[in-house]
Every structure is written in C-alpha cells, then in structure tokens.
PDB file of C-alpha atoms in Angstrom:
ATOM      1  CA  MET A   1      34.032 225.172   3.053  1.00 56.00           C
ATOM      2  CA  THR A   2      36.785 223.524   1.093  1.00 80.00           C
ATOM      3  CA  HIS A   3      34.933 222.995  -2.343  1.00 88.00           C
ATOM      4  CA  LEU A   4      33.624 226.389  -2.387  1.00 92.00           C
ATOM      5  CA  PRO A   5      34.171 226.887  -6.271  1.00 94.00           C
ATOM      6  CA  TYR A   6      32.130 223.870  -7.004  1.00 96.00           C
ATOM      7  CA  ILE A   7      29.387 224.537  -4.558  1.00 96.00           C
ATOM      8  CA  VAL A   8      29.121 228.422  -5.961  1.00 95.00           C
ATOM      9  CA  ALA A   9      29.016 227.304  -9.680  1.00 96.00           C
ATOM     10  CA  ALA A  10      26.344 224.837  -8.841  1.00 97.00           C
ATOM     11  CA  TYR A  11      24.283 227.254  -7.188  1.00 97.00           C
ATOM     12  CA  VAL A  12      24.841 230.157  -9.733  1.00 97.00           C
ATOM     13  CA  LEU A  13      23.681 227.629 -12.560  1.00 97.00           C
ATOM     14  CA  ALA A  14      20.803 226.325 -10.328  1.00 97.00           C
ATOM     15  CA  VAL A  15      19.434 229.777  -9.834  1.00 96.00           C
ATOM     16  CA  GLY A  16      20.527 231.413 -13.013  1.00 96.00           C
ATOM     17  CA  MET A  17      18.378 229.073 -15.080  1.00 95.00           C
ATOM     18  CA  PRO A  18      14.789 229.951 -13.684  1.00 96.00           C
ATOM     19  CA  VAL A  19      15.729 233.649 -13.524  1.00 97.00           C
ATOM     20  CA  VAL A  20      16.892 233.682 -17.185  1.00 97.00           C
ATOM     21  CA  LEU A  21      13.814 231.595 -18.147  1.00 97.00           C
ATOM     22  CA  SER A  22      11.392 233.969 -16.160  1.00 97.00           C
ATOM     23  CA  VAL A  23      13.103 237.286 -17.830  1.00 97.00           C
ATOM     24  CA  GLU A  24      12.826 235.640 -21.262  1.00 97.00           C
ATOM     25  CA  VAL A  25       9.012 234.594 -20.741  1.00 97.00           C
ATOM     26  CA  LEU A  26       8.348 238.282 -19.565  1.00 96.00           C
ATOM     27  CA  PHE A  27       9.694 239.843 -22.424  1.00 96.00           C
ATOM     28  CA  ARG A  28       7.834 237.401 -24.674  1.00 96.00           C
ATOM     29  CA  VAL A  29       4.402 237.849 -23.054  1.00 95.00           C
ATOM     30  CA  ARG A  30       5.058 241.703 -23.220  1.00 95.00           C
ATOM     31  CA  SER A  31       5.922 241.644 -26.581  1.00 95.00           C
ATOM     32  CA  ALA A  32       2.818 239.330 -27.529  1.00 94.00           C
ATOM     33  CA  ARG A  33       0.308 241.591 -25.422  1.00 92.00           C
ATOM     34  CA  ARG A  34       1.681 244.845 -27.474  1.00 94.00           C
ATOM     35  CA  ARG A  35       1.465 243.251 -30.741  1.00 92.00           C
ATOM     36  CA  LEU A  36      -2.052 242.047 -30.298  1.00 89.00           C
ATOM     37  CA  GLN A  37      -3.133 245.579 -28.890  1.00 89.00           C
ATOM     38  CA  ALA A  38      -1.578 247.047 -32.179  1.00 89.00           C
ATOM     39  CA  ILE A  39      -3.701 244.544 -33.988  1.00 85.00           C
ATOM     40  CA  ASP A  40      -6.750 245.262 -32.169  1.00 79.00           C
ATOM     41  CA  THR A  41      -6.411 249.017 -32.416  1.00 80.00           C
ATOM     42  CA  ARG A  42      -5.947 248.904 -36.087  1.00 74.00           C
ATOM     43  CA  ARG A  43      -8.917 246.671 -36.442  1.00 68.00           C
ATOM     44  CA  ASP A  44     -11.220 248.986 -34.325  1.00 68.00           C
ATOM     45  CA  ARG A  45      -9.933 252.037 -36.501  1.00 67.00           C
ATOM     46  CA  GLY A  46     -10.747 250.025 -39.651  1.00 61.00           C
TER      47      GLY A  46
ATOM     48  CA  MET B   1     -10.375 244.694 -26.895  1.00 38.00           C
ATOM     49  CA  ASP B   2      -7.599 242.913 -25.281  1.00 42.00           C
ATOM     50  CA  ALA B   3      -5.853 239.547 -25.825  1.00 44.00           C
ATOM     51  CA  ARG B   4      -8.401 237.627 -23.659  1.00 43.00           C
ATOM     52  CA  SER B   5     -11.468 238.742 -24.984  1.00 42.00           C
ATOM     53  CA  SER B   6     -10.108 238.322 -28.744  1.00 43.00           C
ATOM     54  CA  VAL B   7     -10.214 234.606 -28.443  1.00 43.00           C
ATOM     55  CA  ALA B   8     -12.918 232.212 -29.269  1.00 47.00           C
ATOM     56  CA  PRO B   9     -15.932 231.975 -26.750  1.00 44.00           C
ATOM     57  CA  PRO B  10     -16.108 229.125 -24.219  1.00 43.00           C
ATOM     58  CA  ARG B  11     -17.178 225.838 -25.467  1.00 47.00           C
ATOM     59  CA  THR B  12     -19.604 223.952 -23.243  1.00 43.00           C
ATOM     60  CA  GLY B  13     -19.437 220.400 -22.777  1.00 48.00           C
ATOM     61  CA  LYS B  14     -16.886 218.001 -21.698  1.00 58.00           C
ATOM     62  CA  THR B  15     -14.676 219.325 -18.737  1.00 60.00           C
ATOM     63  CA  LEU B  16     -11.645 218.726 -20.600  1.00 60.00           C
ATOM     64  CA  HIS B  17     -12.549 220.658 -23.540  1.00 64.00           C
ATOM     65  CA  ARG B  18     -14.057 223.506 -21.552  1.00 62.00           C
ATOM     66  CA  PHE B  19     -10.254 223.907 -20.200  1.00 62.00           C
ATOM     67  CA  ALA B  20      -9.121 223.634 -23.616  1.00 69.00           C
ATOM     68  CA  ASN B  21     -10.518 226.945 -24.463  1.00 79.00           C
ATOM     69  CA  PRO B  22      -7.598 229.504 -24.872  1.00 82.00           C
ATOM     70  CA  GLY B  23      -9.843 232.443 -23.381  1.00 83.00           C
ATOM     71  CA  GLN B  24     -10.614 230.359 -20.243  1.00 86.00           C
ATOM     72  CA  PHE B  25      -6.871 229.452 -19.887  1.00 87.00           C
ATOM     73  CA  LEU B  26      -5.675 232.946 -20.220  1.00 89.00           C
ATOM     74  CA  ARG B  27      -8.136 234.165 -17.607  1.00 90.00           C
ATOM     75  CA  THR B  28      -7.518 231.300 -15.060  1.00 90.00           C
ATOM     76  CA  SER B  29      -3.959 231.296 -15.458  1.00 91.00           C
ATOM     77  CA  GLY B  30      -3.599 235.028 -15.286  1.00 91.00           C
ATOM     78  CA  LYS B  31      -4.981 234.904 -11.666  1.00 93.00           C
ATOM     79  CA  VAL B  32      -2.953 231.888 -10.671  1.00 94.00           C
ATOM     80  CA  LEU B  33       0.564 232.836 -12.174  1.00 95.00           C
ATOM     81  CA  PRO B  34       1.462 235.571  -9.833  1.00 95.00           C
ATOM     82  CA  TRP B  35       0.802 233.229  -6.656  1.00 96.00           C
ATOM     83  CA  LEU B  36       2.567 230.441  -8.381  1.00 96.00           C
ATOM     84  CA  PHE B  37       5.689 232.311  -9.258  1.00 97.00           C
ATOM     85  CA  TRP B  38       6.028 234.510  -5.810  1.00 97.00           C
ATOM     86  CA  VAL B  39       5.419 231.635  -3.486  1.00 97.00           C
ATOM     87  CA  GLY B  40       7.968 229.506  -5.726  1.00 97.00           C
ATOM     88  CA  ALA B  41      10.317 232.378  -5.630  1.00 97.00           C
ATOM     89  CA  LEU B  42      10.233 232.671  -1.766  1.00 97.00           C
ATOM     90  CA  LEU B  43      10.428 229.069  -1.124  1.00 97.00           C
ATOM     91  CA  THR B  44      13.343 228.729  -3.412  1.00 97.00           C
ATOM     92  CA  VAL B  45      15.234 231.540  -1.945  1.00 97.00           C
ATOM     93  CA  ALA B  46      14.522 230.050   1.526  1.00 96.00           C
ATOM     94  CA  GLY B  47      15.660 226.535   0.522  1.00 95.00           C
ATOM     95  CA  VAL B  48      18.749 227.695  -1.430  1.00 95.00           C
ATOM     96  CA  ILE B  49      20.024 229.880   1.700  1.00 96.00           C
ATOM     97  CA  TRP B  50      19.160 227.266   4.156  1.00 95.00           C
ATOM     98  CA  GLY B  51      20.962 224.725   2.390  1.00 92.00           C
ATOM     99  CA  LEU B  52      24.066 226.928   1.330  1.00 92.00           C
ATOM    100  CA  PHE B  53      24.506 228.475   4.760  1.00 93.00           C
ATOM    101  CA  PHE B  54      22.609 226.670   7.533  1.00 91.00           C
ATOM    102  CA  ALA B  55      22.503 223.075   6.836  1.00 87.00           C
ATOM    103  CA  PRO B  56      25.032 220.757   8.278  1.00 86.00           C
ATOM    104  CA  ASP B  57      27.861 219.109   6.387  1.00 84.00           C
ATOM    105  CA  ASP B  58      27.714 215.493   5.747  1.00 82.00           C
ATOM    106  CA  TRP B  59      30.106 213.219   7.518  1.00 83.00           C
ATOM    107  CA  GLN B  60      31.092 211.404   4.208  1.00 79.00           C
ATOM    108  CA  GLN B  61      30.632 214.247   1.552  1.00 80.00           C
ATOM    109  CA  GLY B  62      31.727 217.106   3.531  1.00 84.00           C
ATOM    110  CA  ASP B  63      30.430 220.325   2.188  1.00 87.00           C
ATOM    111  CA  THR B  64      29.954 219.066  -1.142  1.00 90.00           C
ATOM    112  CA  VAL B  65      26.655 217.989   0.028  1.00 92.00           C
ATOM    113  CA  ARG B  66      25.332 221.379  -0.403  1.00 94.00           C
ATOM    114  CA  ILE B  67      25.138 220.721  -4.002  1.00 95.00           C
ATOM    115  CA  MET B  68      22.496 218.164  -3.396  1.00 94.00           C
ATOM    116  CA  TYR B  69      20.020 220.880  -2.366  1.00 95.00           C
ATOM    117  CA  VAL B  70      19.943 222.380  -5.950  1.00 96.00           C
ATOM    118  CA  HIS B  71      20.814 219.002  -7.972  1.00 96.00           C
ATOM    119  CA  VAL B  72      18.260 216.748  -6.527  1.00 95.00           C
ATOM    120  CA  PRO B  73      15.138 219.201  -7.211  1.00 97.00           C
ATOM    121  CA  PHE B  74      16.589 219.730 -10.816  1.00 97.00           C
ATOM    122  CA  ALA B  75      16.738 215.728 -11.275  1.00 96.00           C
ATOM    123  CA  TRP B  76      13.185 215.228  -9.875  1.00 96.00           C
ATOM    124  CA  LEU B  77      11.799 217.960 -12.252  1.00 97.00           C
ATOM    125  CA  ALA B  78      13.783 216.708 -15.257  1.00 97.00           C
ATOM    126  CA  SER B  79      11.600 213.354 -14.983  1.00 97.00           C
ATOM    127  CA  ALA B  80       8.567 214.973 -13.905  1.00 97.00           C
ATOM    128  CA  GLY B  81       8.778 217.776 -16.553  1.00 97.00           C
ATOM    129  CA  TYR B  82       9.139 214.889 -19.232  1.00 98.00           C
ATOM    130  CA  PHE B  83       6.154 212.867 -17.640  1.00 97.00           C
ATOM    131  CA  SER B  84       4.049 216.115 -17.946  1.00 97.00           C
ATOM    132  CA  LEU B  85       5.450 216.680 -21.572  1.00 97.00           C
ATOM    133  CA  ALA B  86       4.334 213.021 -22.492  1.00 97.00           C
ATOM    134  CA  ALA B  87       0.939 213.504 -20.681  1.00 97.00           C
ATOM    135  CA  CYS B  88       0.185 216.617 -22.764  1.00 96.00           C
ATOM    136  CA  CYS B  89       1.265 214.785 -25.915  1.00 96.00           C
ATOM    137  CA  PHE B  90      -1.080 212.139 -25.098  1.00 96.00           C
ATOM    138  CA  VAL B  91      -4.131 214.373 -24.501  1.00 93.00           C
ATOM    139  CA  SER B  92      -3.025 215.880 -27.850  1.00 92.00           C
ATOM    140  CA  LEU B  93      -2.860 212.748 -29.766  1.00 93.00           C
ATOM    141  CA  VAL B  94      -6.053 211.147 -28.342  1.00 92.00           C
ATOM    142  CA  TRP B  95      -8.161 214.216 -27.844  1.00 88.00           C
ATOM    143  CA  ARG B  96      -6.872 216.724 -30.301  1.00 85.00           C
ATOM    144  CA  HIS B  97      -6.654 219.253 -27.415  1.00 84.00           C
ATOM    145  CA  PRO B  98      -5.348 222.590 -28.726  1.00 82.00           C
ATOM    146  CA  LEU B  99      -3.562 223.887 -25.575  1.00 91.00           C
ATOM    147  CA  ALA B 100      -2.133 220.703 -25.016  1.00 93.00           C
ATOM    148  CA  ASP B 101      -0.128 220.882 -28.231  1.00 93.00           C
ATOM    149  CA  LEU B 102       1.096 224.597 -27.171  1.00 94.00           C
ATOM    150  CA  ALA B 103       1.791 223.086 -23.506  1.00 95.00           C
ATOM    151  CA  ALA B 104       3.829 220.422 -24.723  1.00 96.00           C
ATOM    152  CA  ALA B 105       5.800 222.637 -27.124  1.00 96.00           C
ATOM    153  CA  GLU B 106       6.333 225.105 -24.182  1.00 96.00           C
ATOM    154  CA  ILE B 107       7.535 222.414 -21.423  1.00 97.00           C
ATOM    155  CA  GLY B 108      10.155 220.894 -23.829  1.00 97.00           C
ATOM    156  CA  PRO B 109      12.765 223.952 -23.616  1.00 97.00           C
ATOM    157  CA  VAL B 110      12.114 224.223 -19.910  1.00 98.00           C
ATOM    158  CA  GLY B 111      12.606 220.528 -19.146  1.00 98.00           C
ATOM    159  CA  ALA B 112      15.652 220.658 -21.366  1.00 98.00           C
ATOM    160  CA  GLY B 113      17.188 223.636 -19.412  1.00 97.00           C
ATOM    161  CA  PHE B 114      16.466 221.869 -16.017  1.00 98.00           C
ATOM    162  CA  THR B 115      17.864 218.563 -17.185  1.00 98.00           C
ATOM    163  CA  ALA B 116      21.016 220.347 -18.528  1.00 98.00           C
ATOM    164  CA  ILE B 117      21.398 222.099 -15.056  1.00 97.00           C
ATOM    165  CA  CYS B 118      20.729 218.604 -13.351  1.00 97.00           C
ATOM    166  CA  LEU B 119      23.613 217.066 -15.264  1.00 97.00           C
ATOM    167  CA  ALA B 120      25.976 219.837 -14.989  1.00 97.00           C
ATOM    168  CA  THR B 121      25.130 220.249 -10.908  1.00 97.00           C
ATOM    169  CA  GLY B 122      25.765 216.423 -10.695  1.00 96.00           C
ATOM    170  CA  SER B 123      29.232 216.991 -12.790  1.00 96.00           C
ATOM    171  CA  LEU B 124      30.031 219.659 -10.209  1.00 96.00           C
ATOM    172  CA  TRP B 125      29.353 217.389  -7.304  1.00 95.00           C
ATOM    173  CA  GLY B 126      31.093 214.207  -8.957  1.00 94.00           C
ATOM    174  CA  LYS B 127      34.409 215.937  -9.651  1.00 94.00           C
ATOM    175  CA  PRO B 128      35.141 216.352  -6.009  1.00 93.00           C
ATOM    176  CA  THR B 129      33.390 213.541  -4.470  1.00 91.00           C
ATOM    177  CA  TRP B 130      34.138 210.911  -7.388  1.00 91.00           C
ATOM    178  CA  GLY B 131      37.286 212.453  -8.677  1.00 92.00           C
ATOM    179  CA  THR B 132      35.674 212.544 -12.147  1.00 93.00           C
ATOM    180  CA  TRP B 133      33.176 215.025 -13.927  1.00 95.00           C
ATOM    181  CA  TRP B 134      31.293 212.039 -15.816  1.00 94.00           C
ATOM    182  CA  VAL B 135      31.011 208.339 -15.803  1.00 93.00           C
ATOM    183  CA  TRP B 136      29.177 206.136 -18.132  1.00 94.00           C
ATOM    184  CA  ASP B 137      27.017 205.187 -15.093  1.00 90.00           C
ATOM    185  CA  ALA B 138      23.214 203.697 -15.706  1.00 92.00           C
ATOM    186  CA  ARG B 139      21.723 206.737 -13.850  1.00 94.00           C
ATOM    187  CA  LEU B 140      23.953 209.374 -15.518  1.00 95.00           C
ATOM    188  CA  THR B 141      23.625 207.939 -18.990  1.00 95.00           C
ATOM    189  CA  SER B 142      19.685 207.562 -18.556  1.00 96.00           C
ATOM    190  CA  VAL B 143      19.415 211.161 -17.766  1.00 97.00           C
ATOM    191  CA  LEU B 144      21.735 212.018 -20.554  1.00 97.00           C
ATOM    192  CA  VAL B 145      19.237 210.140 -22.912  1.00 97.00           C
ATOM    193  CA  LEU B 146      16.413 212.128 -21.155  1.00 98.00           C
ATOM    194  CA  PHE B 147      18.221 215.351 -22.241  1.00 98.00           C
ATOM    195  CA  LEU B 148      18.523 214.146 -25.793  1.00 98.00           C
ATOM    196  CA  LEU B 149      14.797 213.281 -25.944  1.00 98.00           C
ATOM    197  CA  TYR B 150      13.984 216.675 -24.999  1.00 98.00           C
ATOM    198  CA  LEU B 151      16.112 218.203 -27.652  1.00 98.00           C
ATOM    199  CA  GLY B 152      14.625 215.735 -30.129  1.00 97.00           C
ATOM    200  CA  HIS B 153      10.904 216.748 -29.074  1.00 97.00           C
ATOM    201  CA  ILE B 154      12.031 220.505 -29.490  1.00 97.00           C
ATOM    202  CA  ALA B 155      13.644 219.728 -33.070  1.00 97.00           C
ATOM    203  CA  LEU B 156      10.622 217.704 -34.099  1.00 95.00           C
ATOM    204  CA  VAL B 157       8.037 220.192 -33.250  1.00 94.00           C
ATOM    205  CA  ARG B 158       9.762 223.104 -35.182  1.00 94.00           C
ATOM    206  CA  ALA B 159      10.910 220.936 -38.108  1.00 93.00           C
ATOM    207  CA  PHE B 160       7.687 221.109 -40.067  1.00 91.00           C
ATOM    208  CA  ASP B 161       6.163 224.028 -41.845  1.00 88.00           C
ATOM    209  CA  ASP B 162       2.632 222.910 -40.818  1.00 89.00           C
ATOM    210  CA  PRO B 163       2.720 222.938 -37.019  1.00 88.00           C
ATOM    211  CA  THR B 164       0.378 220.283 -36.704  1.00 90.00           C
ATOM    212  CA  ARG B 165       2.572 217.763 -38.258  1.00 93.00           C
ATOM    213  CA  GLY B 166       5.498 218.985 -35.939  1.00 93.00           C
ATOM    214  CA  TYR B 167       3.200 218.420 -32.828  1.00 94.00           C
ATOM    215  CA  ARG B 168       2.178 214.987 -34.052  1.00 94.00           C
ATOM    216  CA  ALA B 169       5.713 213.867 -34.959  1.00 95.00           C
ATOM    217  CA  GLY B 170       6.901 215.255 -31.343  1.00 95.00           C
ATOM    218  CA  ALA B 171       4.090 213.482 -29.471  1.00 96.00           C
ATOM    219  CA  ILE B 172       4.726 210.263 -30.918  1.00 96.00           C
ATOM    220  CA  LEU B 173       8.456 210.710 -29.867  1.00 96.00           C
ATOM    221  CA  ALA B 174       7.720 211.878 -26.524  1.00 96.00           C
ATOM    222  CA  LEU B 175       5.628 209.084 -25.732  1.00 97.00           C
ATOM    223  CA  VAL B 176       8.045 206.430 -26.820  1.00 96.00           C
ATOM    224  CA  GLY B 177      10.557 208.170 -24.601  1.00 96.00           C
ATOM    225  CA  VAL B 178       8.260 207.784 -21.569  1.00 96.00           C
ATOM    226  CA  ILE B 179      10.130 204.083 -21.462  1.00 96.00           C
ATOM    227  CA  ASN B 180      13.178 206.115 -20.142  1.00 96.00           C
ATOM    228  CA  LEU B 181      11.684 207.401 -16.998  1.00 96.00           C
ATOM    229  CA  PRO B 182      11.457 204.042 -15.092  1.00 96.00           C
ATOM    230  CA  ILE B 183      14.690 203.261 -16.355  1.00 96.00           C
ATOM    231  CA  ILE B 184      16.285 206.668 -14.736  1.00 95.00           C
ATOM    232  CA  LYS B 185      14.049 205.867 -11.521  1.00 93.00           C
ATOM    233  CA  PHE B 186      15.312 202.205 -10.918  1.00 91.00           C
ATOM    234  CA  SER B 187      18.641 202.207 -12.804  1.00 89.00           C
ATOM    235  CA  VAL B 188      20.389 202.438  -9.336  1.00 87.00           C
ATOM    236  CA  ASP B 189      18.387 199.510  -8.058  1.00 86.00           C
ATOM    237  CA  TRP B 190      18.896 197.364 -11.254  1.00 87.00           C
ATOM    238  CA  TRP B 191      22.360 197.955 -12.058  1.00 83.00           C
ATOM    239  CA  ASN B 192      25.435 198.338  -9.996  1.00 82.00           C
ATOM    240  CA  THR B 193      25.932 202.161 -10.230  1.00 79.00           C
ATOM    241  CA  LEU B 194      28.417 204.586  -9.022  1.00 80.00           C
ATOM    242  CA  HIS B 195      25.276 206.916  -8.357  1.00 83.00           C
ATOM    243  CA  GLN B 196      23.836 206.325  -4.745  1.00 78.00           C
ATOM    244  CA  PRO B 197      20.272 204.740  -4.420  1.00 78.00           C
ATOM    245  CA  ALA B 198      17.419 207.001  -3.487  1.00 75.00           C
ATOM    246  CA  SER B 199      17.353 208.613   0.021  1.00 73.00           C
ATOM    247  CA  ILE B 200      13.769 209.698  -0.331  1.00 70.00           C
ATOM    248  CA  GLY B 201      10.973 207.416  -1.675  1.00 68.00           C
ATOM    249  CA  LEU B 202       7.268 207.471  -1.683  1.00 62.00           C
ATOM    250  CA  MET B 203       6.891 204.138   0.037  1.00 65.00           C
ATOM    251  CA  GLY B 204       9.080 204.446   3.052  1.00 68.00           C
ATOM    252  CA  ALA B 205      10.625 206.947   5.541  1.00 68.00           C
ATOM    253  CA  PRO B 206      13.699 209.156   4.145  1.00 69.00           C
ATOM    254  CA  THR B 207      17.115 207.811   5.085  1.00 75.00           C
ATOM    255  CA  ILE B 208      18.573 211.589   5.527  1.00 80.00           C
ATOM    256  CA  ALA B 209      18.565 213.490   8.638  1.00 85.00           C
ATOM    257  CA  SER B 210      15.736 215.858   8.959  1.00 88.00           C
ATOM    258  CA  SER B 211      18.253 218.803   9.210  1.00 88.00           C
ATOM    259  CA  MET B 212      19.102 217.965   5.609  1.00 89.00           C
ATOM    260  CA  LEU B 213      15.575 216.932   4.463  1.00 92.00           C
ATOM    261  CA  TRP B 214      13.826 220.367   5.185  1.00 93.00           C
ATOM    262  CA  PRO B 215      15.843 222.434   3.339  1.00 94.00           C
ATOM    263  CA  LEU B 216      15.692 219.952   0.341  1.00 95.00           C
ATOM    264  CA  LEU B 217      11.932 219.891   0.435  1.00 95.00           C
ATOM    265  CA  PHE B 218      11.799 223.691   0.595  1.00 96.00           C
ATOM    266  CA  SER B 219      13.962 223.932  -2.309  1.00 96.00           C
ATOM    267  CA  ALA B 220      12.301 221.046  -4.315  1.00 96.00           C
ATOM    268  CA  PHE B 221       9.034 222.611  -3.757  1.00 97.00           C
ATOM    269  CA  GLY B 222      10.031 226.137  -4.728  1.00 97.00           C
ATOM    270  CA  PHE B 223      11.853 225.101  -7.896  1.00 97.00           C
ATOM    271  CA  THR B 224       8.565 222.936  -8.798  1.00 98.00           C
ATOM    272  CA  LEU B 225       6.360 225.993  -8.403  1.00 98.00           C
ATOM    273  CA  LEU B 226       8.883 228.054 -10.446  1.00 98.00           C
ATOM    274  CA  PHE B 227       8.779 225.362 -13.256  1.00 98.00           C
ATOM    275  CA  ILE B 228       4.977 225.286 -13.263  1.00 97.00           C
ATOM    276  CA  ALA B 229       4.792 229.154 -13.401  1.00 97.00           C
ATOM    277  CA  ILE B 230       7.445 229.562 -16.308  1.00 98.00           C
ATOM    278  CA  THR B 231       5.808 226.805 -18.236  1.00 97.00           C
ATOM    279  CA  ILE B 232       2.259 228.306 -17.659  1.00 97.00           C
ATOM    280  CA  ALA B 233       3.622 231.673 -18.561  1.00 97.00           C
ATOM    281  CA  ARG B 234       5.180 230.443 -21.790  1.00 97.00           C
ATOM    282  CA  THR B 235       1.852 228.916 -22.640  1.00 96.00           C
ATOM    283  CA  ARG B 236       0.219 232.050 -22.219  1.00 95.00           C
ATOM    284  CA  ALA B 237       2.601 233.464 -24.708  1.00 96.00           C
ATOM    285  CA  ALA B 238       2.128 230.887 -27.200  1.00 95.00           C
ATOM    286  CA  VAL B 239      -1.441 231.349 -27.080  1.00 94.00           C
ATOM    287  CA  MET B 240      -1.185 234.910 -27.638  1.00 94.00           C
ATOM    288  CA  GLU B 241       1.128 234.490 -30.507  1.00 93.00           C
ATOM    289  CA  ARG B 242      -0.906 232.057 -32.112  1.00 91.00           C
ATOM    290  CA  ARG B 243      -3.974 234.394 -32.073  1.00 91.00           C
ATOM    291  CA  ILE B 244      -1.676 237.061 -33.798  1.00 91.00           C
ATOM    292  CA  ARG B 245      -0.628 234.931 -36.366  1.00 88.00           C
ATOM    293  CA  SER B 246      -4.122 233.827 -37.218  1.00 87.00           C
ATOM    294  CA  LEU B 247      -5.512 237.495 -37.203  1.00 87.00           C
ATOM    295  CA  LEU B 248      -2.462 238.456 -39.390  1.00 87.00           C
ATOM    296  CA  MET B 249      -3.535 235.611 -41.799  1.00 85.00           C
ATOM    297  CA  ALA B 250      -7.059 236.327 -41.928  1.00 83.00           C
ATOM    298  CA  ARG B 251      -6.095 240.287 -42.624  1.00 79.00           C
ATOM    299  CA  ALA B 252      -3.804 239.185 -45.377  1.00 81.00           C
ATOM    300  CA  SER B 253      -6.251 236.865 -47.064  1.00 80.00           C
ATOM    301  CA  SER B 254      -9.303 239.267 -46.870  1.00 74.00           C
ATOM    302  CA  PRO B 255      -9.932 241.235 -49.957  1.00 66.00           C
ATOM    303  CA  GLY B 256      -8.083 244.580 -49.882  1.00 60.00           C
ATOM    304  CA  GLY B 257      -6.484 243.626 -46.694  1.00 56.00           C
ATOM    305  CA  GLU B 258      -3.586 245.733 -45.585  1.00 53.00           C
ATOM    306  CA  GLU B 259      -0.252 244.335 -43.977  1.00 52.00           C
ATOM    307  CA  ILE B 260       0.118 245.675 -40.315  1.00 49.00           C
ATOM    308  CA  PRO B 261       3.500 246.811 -39.394  1.00 47.00           C
ATOM    309  CA  LEU B 262       4.527 245.277 -36.127  1.00 45.00           C
TER     310      LEU B 262
END
C-alpha cells in the first residue's frame, strides 16, 4: 500500500463517526431514562 | 411507571397519526433498534474489512480505491439523510406531526456529521489521486452547500425560544434546500467536472467489477442501517427529554409544586 496514511485516516474518520454518535446517543438515552424514573418516583411518592 | 407508559395514550384514526403517538413510537422502535444497530454494525465491519484487506487494487487509482468503500456510502447517506430530513419537515408542515419535528431535528446533526466525513474522505482520496485536497468542482461544491444546509437547519431549529417556531423555520429552509439534491446527483452529467460520473445507477448495470461492488454494497448497507439506528435512538431520547420538560413545567406551574432536583 503506497498511500497508507490517506487510507487509514479515511477509515478512522468513517468508522469513528458512527462510533462517536452511537456512544453519545447511548449516554443521552440513559440520562433521559434516569431523569424520567426520578420524576416518576417522586410523583408516585407525592 | 416508566418512560413508555407515561406518555399520552395512542390516538386512533388515520395511520399517520397513529404512528405519531410517542408511546407507540417508543414501543415499536425499542423492538427494532437493537436489530438495526447490530446488523448494521456487522455489515459495516464486514464491508470495511473486505474493502481494506481483500478487495483488489484499481488499475488506475491503485490502493487509494479503498477509500471508495467508505467515501461512497457517506456520500449516498449525506443526500439520503437530507431527503429524509426534508420529508420529515414536509410532514411536519402539512400534518403538524409532532414526531416529525423531533425526527427532523435529530436527523440534522447526524446528516451533517456524515456529510463532513464524505467531504473529508473525498479530500483524502483527492490529494493522492488529483494532487489537491480541494477543487471548486460542481460535485464538491454542491456537497459543501449540502453541509451548509444541514448546519443552517441545526442553527435555525435552536435559534428560537419557542421550539415550534424553530421547527417551522428549519422546515422551510430544509424544503427549499431540496433543490440541491438533483444538482448533486446530476452535477457530474450537467457540467464538465473533475469528479468522475456515477459507476452505479438504478437504471443500468454497474460499471465496476463485482469484486469491488460487493464490499461497497456491504459497507453501504451497513452504514445505512447504522445511520437509521442512530437517528431512531436520538429521536427516542428527544421524545423522553420532551416528556421530562413537560412534566417539570406541569410540576412548576401547579400550586405548591416543588422543584425536582435532577
């Protein structure tokens, strides 16, 4: 492979983007779920 | 009570509005999402490994042709993502579909990210092949305009205190920007561009060898499923966040309502 740095950079970007977006949305969903449960727990107590 | 049961009950009636129900969306997408994600991830890994290690070099481009296995799927998804964003905006403007607003707002950042990677991988291919990172070629410029349209939609949606006004303004921009999609598609036919014409079309047989076509299709299908899975997951998060906001506002406006520390 004579253009290895270009190829590796392209693959790192292409694979990295879905990975970053997936991890971000995973934390976002978990956080939203936790906050909803906290509200529901307080509402049930009240 | 969990997030799914705390949303409004399903509204019966027209099909479109039945699926607009957030509770129905959370239930259905919760079942589909793991399949979309894991099948997409498997196909992507297979396509990427196939393209990187096992597909043959091109007689003209040499090994830089391997960049095609990631660049082309991102280019397709940049346009397809914008089309789906515009479709959501159309549904939002015409039928006031509440989920369409959220979906459009969540497609925007994903589409912008994929378009940015399309431009970056294109530059990484252009430097060794054309000898330059960038040319003001009709195809490259129209994809750059697409990226700016995505950014404009993201900015407009977040520019207003009232989210509904942001969704309306963003929807109008998105629908006007649809004119750019045929320009991207046909730019290589209408103008004399440095970018090569399409090798794969819906109307004719592909002009690339099957040893290159199959890894490209694996990669394209895998990234497409990942795009859909990420967008659905983001829309699920947005539905839950909207529910949280409305619950907190209801609590704050009720007499003697206490603030909930979160």
